[in-house]
Structure formats: C-alpha cells, structure tokens
mmCIF file of C-alpha atoms in Angstrom:
data_model
loop_
_atom_site.group_PDB
_atom_site.id
_atom_site.type_symbol
_atom_site.label_atom_id
_atom_site.label_comp_id
_atom_site.label_asym_id
_atom_site.label_seq_id
_atom_site.Cartn_x
_atom_site.Cartn_y
_atom_site.Cartn_z
ATOM 1 C CA MET A 1 -113.275 63.443 -110.360
ATOM 2 C CA PHE A 2 -116.669 63.880 -111.871
ATOM 3 C CA ILE A 3 -119.167 61.633 -113.661
ATOM 4 C CA HIS A 4 -121.612 62.810 -116.320
ATOM 5 C CA ILE A 5 -124.829 61.011 -115.580
ATOM 6 C CA GLY A 6 -126.920 62.321 -118.470
ATOM 7 C CA ASP A 7 -129.289 65.346 -118.958
ATOM 8 C CA GLU A 8 -126.446 67.821 -118.325
ATOM 9 C CA HIS A 9 -125.921 66.520 -114.793
ATOM 10 C CA VAL A 10 -122.393 66.080 -113.496
ATOM 11 C CA ILE A 11 -121.709 64.739 -110.035
ATOM 12 C CA ARG A 12 -118.667 64.071 -107.912
ATOM 13 C CA ALA A 13 -117.609 60.434 -108.161
ATOM 14 C CA GLU A 14 -116.732 60.222 -104.424
ATOM 15 C CA GLU A 15 -120.339 61.223 -103.537
ATOM 16 C CA VAL A 16 -121.878 58.206 -105.287
ATOM 17 C CA VAL A 17 -123.348 55.681 -102.835
ATOM 18 C CA SER A 18 -125.104 53.398 -105.392
ATOM 19 C CA ILE A 19 -126.166 53.106 -108.959
ATOM 20 C CA ILE A 20 -129.184 50.842 -109.374
ATOM 21 C CA ASP A 21 -131.341 49.693 -112.287
ATOM 22 C CA TYR A 22 -134.580 51.667 -112.717
ATOM 23 C CA ASN A 23 -136.599 48.438 -112.759
ATOM 24 C CA LEU A 24 -135.833 47.979 -109.040
ATOM 25 C CA TYR A 25 -137.782 51.203 -108.365
ATOM 26 C CA SER A 26 -141.179 49.582 -108.873
ATOM 27 C CA SER A 27 -140.117 46.148 -107.506
ATOM 28 C CA SER A 28 -138.655 47.306 -104.212
ATOM 29 C CA SER A 29 -140.829 48.933 -101.591
ATOM 30 C CA ILE A 30 -137.657 50.062 -99.717
ATOM 31 C CA VAL A 31 -136.381 51.930 -102.782
ATOM 32 C CA GLU A 32 -139.849 53.404 -103.398
ATOM 33 C CA GLU A 33 -140.103 54.642 -99.798
ATOM 34 C CA MET A 34 -136.574 56.136 -99.856
ATOM 35 C CA ILE A 35 -137.233 58.009 -103.088
ATOM 36 C CA PHE A 36 -140.733 59.160 -101.878
ATOM 37 C CA ASN A 37 -139.151 60.613 -98.673
ATOM 38 C CA GLN A 38 -136.319 62.255 -100.614
ATOM 39 C CA ARG A 39 -138.839 63.773 -103.098
ATOM 40 C CA LYS A 40 -140.702 65.392 -100.134
ATOM 41 C CA ASN A 41 -137.313 66.962 -99.113
ATOM 42 C CA GLY A 42 -136.600 68.200 -102.633
ATOM 43 C CA ASN A 43 -133.618 65.933 -103.045
ATOM 44 C CA VAL A 44 -134.645 64.094 -106.217
ATOM 45 C CA THR A 45 -133.774 65.128 -109.807
ATOM 46 C CA GLU A 46 -135.914 63.543 -112.516
ATOM 47 C CA VAL A 47 -134.993 62.748 -116.101
ATOM 48 C CA GLU A 48 -136.017 65.576 -118.350
ATOM 49 C CA TYR A 49 -135.665 64.274 -121.948
ATOM 50 C CA GLU A 50 -135.852 60.459 -121.907
ATOM 51 C CA GLU A 51 -137.103 57.501 -119.891
ATOM 52 C CA PRO A 52 -135.020 56.686 -116.847
ATOM 53 C CA LYS A 53 -132.791 53.583 -117.012
ATOM 54 C CA SER A 54 -130.987 53.942 -113.712
ATOM 55 C CA ILE A 55 -131.066 55.629 -110.319
ATOM 56 C CA VAL A 56 -127.982 57.321 -108.945
ATOM 57 C CA ILE A 57 -127.917 57.674 -105.222
ATOM 58 C CA THR A 58 -125.452 60.157 -103.772
ATOM 59 C CA VAL A 59 -124.713 61.186 -100.197
ATOM 60 C CA ASP A 60 -127.374 63.904 -100.315
ATOM 61 C CA HIS A 61 -129.298 63.532 -103.575
ATOM 62 C CA ILE A 62 -131.019 61.032 -105.866
ATOM 63 C CA TYR A 63 -130.806 61.373 -109.659
ATOM 64 C CA PHE A 64 -132.831 59.498 -112.244
ATOM 65 C CA SER A 65 -130.606 58.901 -115.273
ATOM 66 C CA SER A 66 -131.411 58.094 -118.849
ATOM 67 C CA LEU A 67 -128.078 56.175 -119.013
ATOM 68 C CA SER A 68 -127.809 52.476 -118.141
ATOM 69 C CA VAL A 69 -126.201 51.119 -115.087
ATOM 70 C CA SER A 70 -123.379 49.534 -117.124
ATOM 71 C CA THR A 71 -122.612 52.887 -118.832
ATOM 72 C CA LEU A 72 -122.550 54.752 -115.580
ATOM 73 C CA ASN A 73 -120.317 52.062 -113.990
ATOM 74 C CA LYS A 74 -117.861 52.351 -116.939
ATOM 75 C CA ARG A 75 -117.776 56.132 -116.462
ATOM 76 C CA ALA A 76 -117.153 55.636 -112.702
ATOM 77 C CA GLN A 77 -114.329 53.247 -113.402
ATOM 78 C CA ILE A 78 -112.689 55.627 -115.853
ATOM 79 C CA SER A 79 -113.015 58.389 -113.283
ATOM 80 C CA ASN A 80 -111.330 56.145 -110.662
ATOM 81 C CA ILE A 81 -108.491 55.268 -113.044
ATOM 82 C CA LEU A 82 -107.968 58.985 -113.798
ATOM 83 C CA ASP A 83 -107.858 59.728 -110.081
ATOM 84 C CA GLN A 84 -105.210 57.064 -109.591
ATOM 85 C CA ILE A 85 -103.096 58.482 -112.421
ATOM 86 C CA ASP A 86 -103.370 61.927 -110.892
ATOM 87 C CA GLU A 87 -102.214 60.622 -107.537
ATOM 88 C CA VAL A 88 -99.191 58.885 -109.065
ATOM 89 C CA THR A 89 -98.332 62.018 -111.103
ATOM 90 C CA GLU A 90 -98.586 64.165 -107.991
ATOM 91 C CA ASP A 91 -96.342 61.784 -105.982
ATOM 92 C CA THR A 92 -93.668 61.592 -108.649
ATOM 93 C CA PRO A 93 -90.777 63.998 -107.980
ATOM 94 C CA GLU A 94 -89.711 66.235 -110.882
#
C-alpha cells in the first residue's frame, strides 16, 4: 500500500523506516548528520508549500513533510489494515 505524506508525495508503506518529529532535526546531531549526508547524495525532498512538521525516512530517501507525526502514523495504520484485508480477501476461496 501507499501513504500520502503531503505535498503531492506518495510513498510505499513498506519502505518507511521511521517517521520522526521535525523538532528532533535541530536537537539531534545524529539526525542532522544523516540528513546532511543524504542531501549531498540528492536523497532528500524538502517541503514546498508549508513548514515541515515531520521527517519521513525510507529505505533510500528522506522526505520532509508538512503533516504531523500522528497524522502520518494514522495513515500508515490505515494502510496496514487495508493490506491485511487484501490478504484475507485473496486467501478466501470463491
């Protein structure tokens, strides 16, 4: 399944490694260093229209999102539930 993370960006739910609060960006040297290195490699997508509220880390990319961590977690949970429903439906004989 997919998760809409704001600013017309949609990512695969299974590729999400972590969703963290944007406030950790400036308070954690580890997060700052990781994002700095990924920016050098061209693997960071910034927020275009609003201030960032969260950072979505995937297997191969980092996205700044204007949506809150709680909103993104809810979307991820819904995506997970829909995946489970699809699996049950596929396993049910007709």
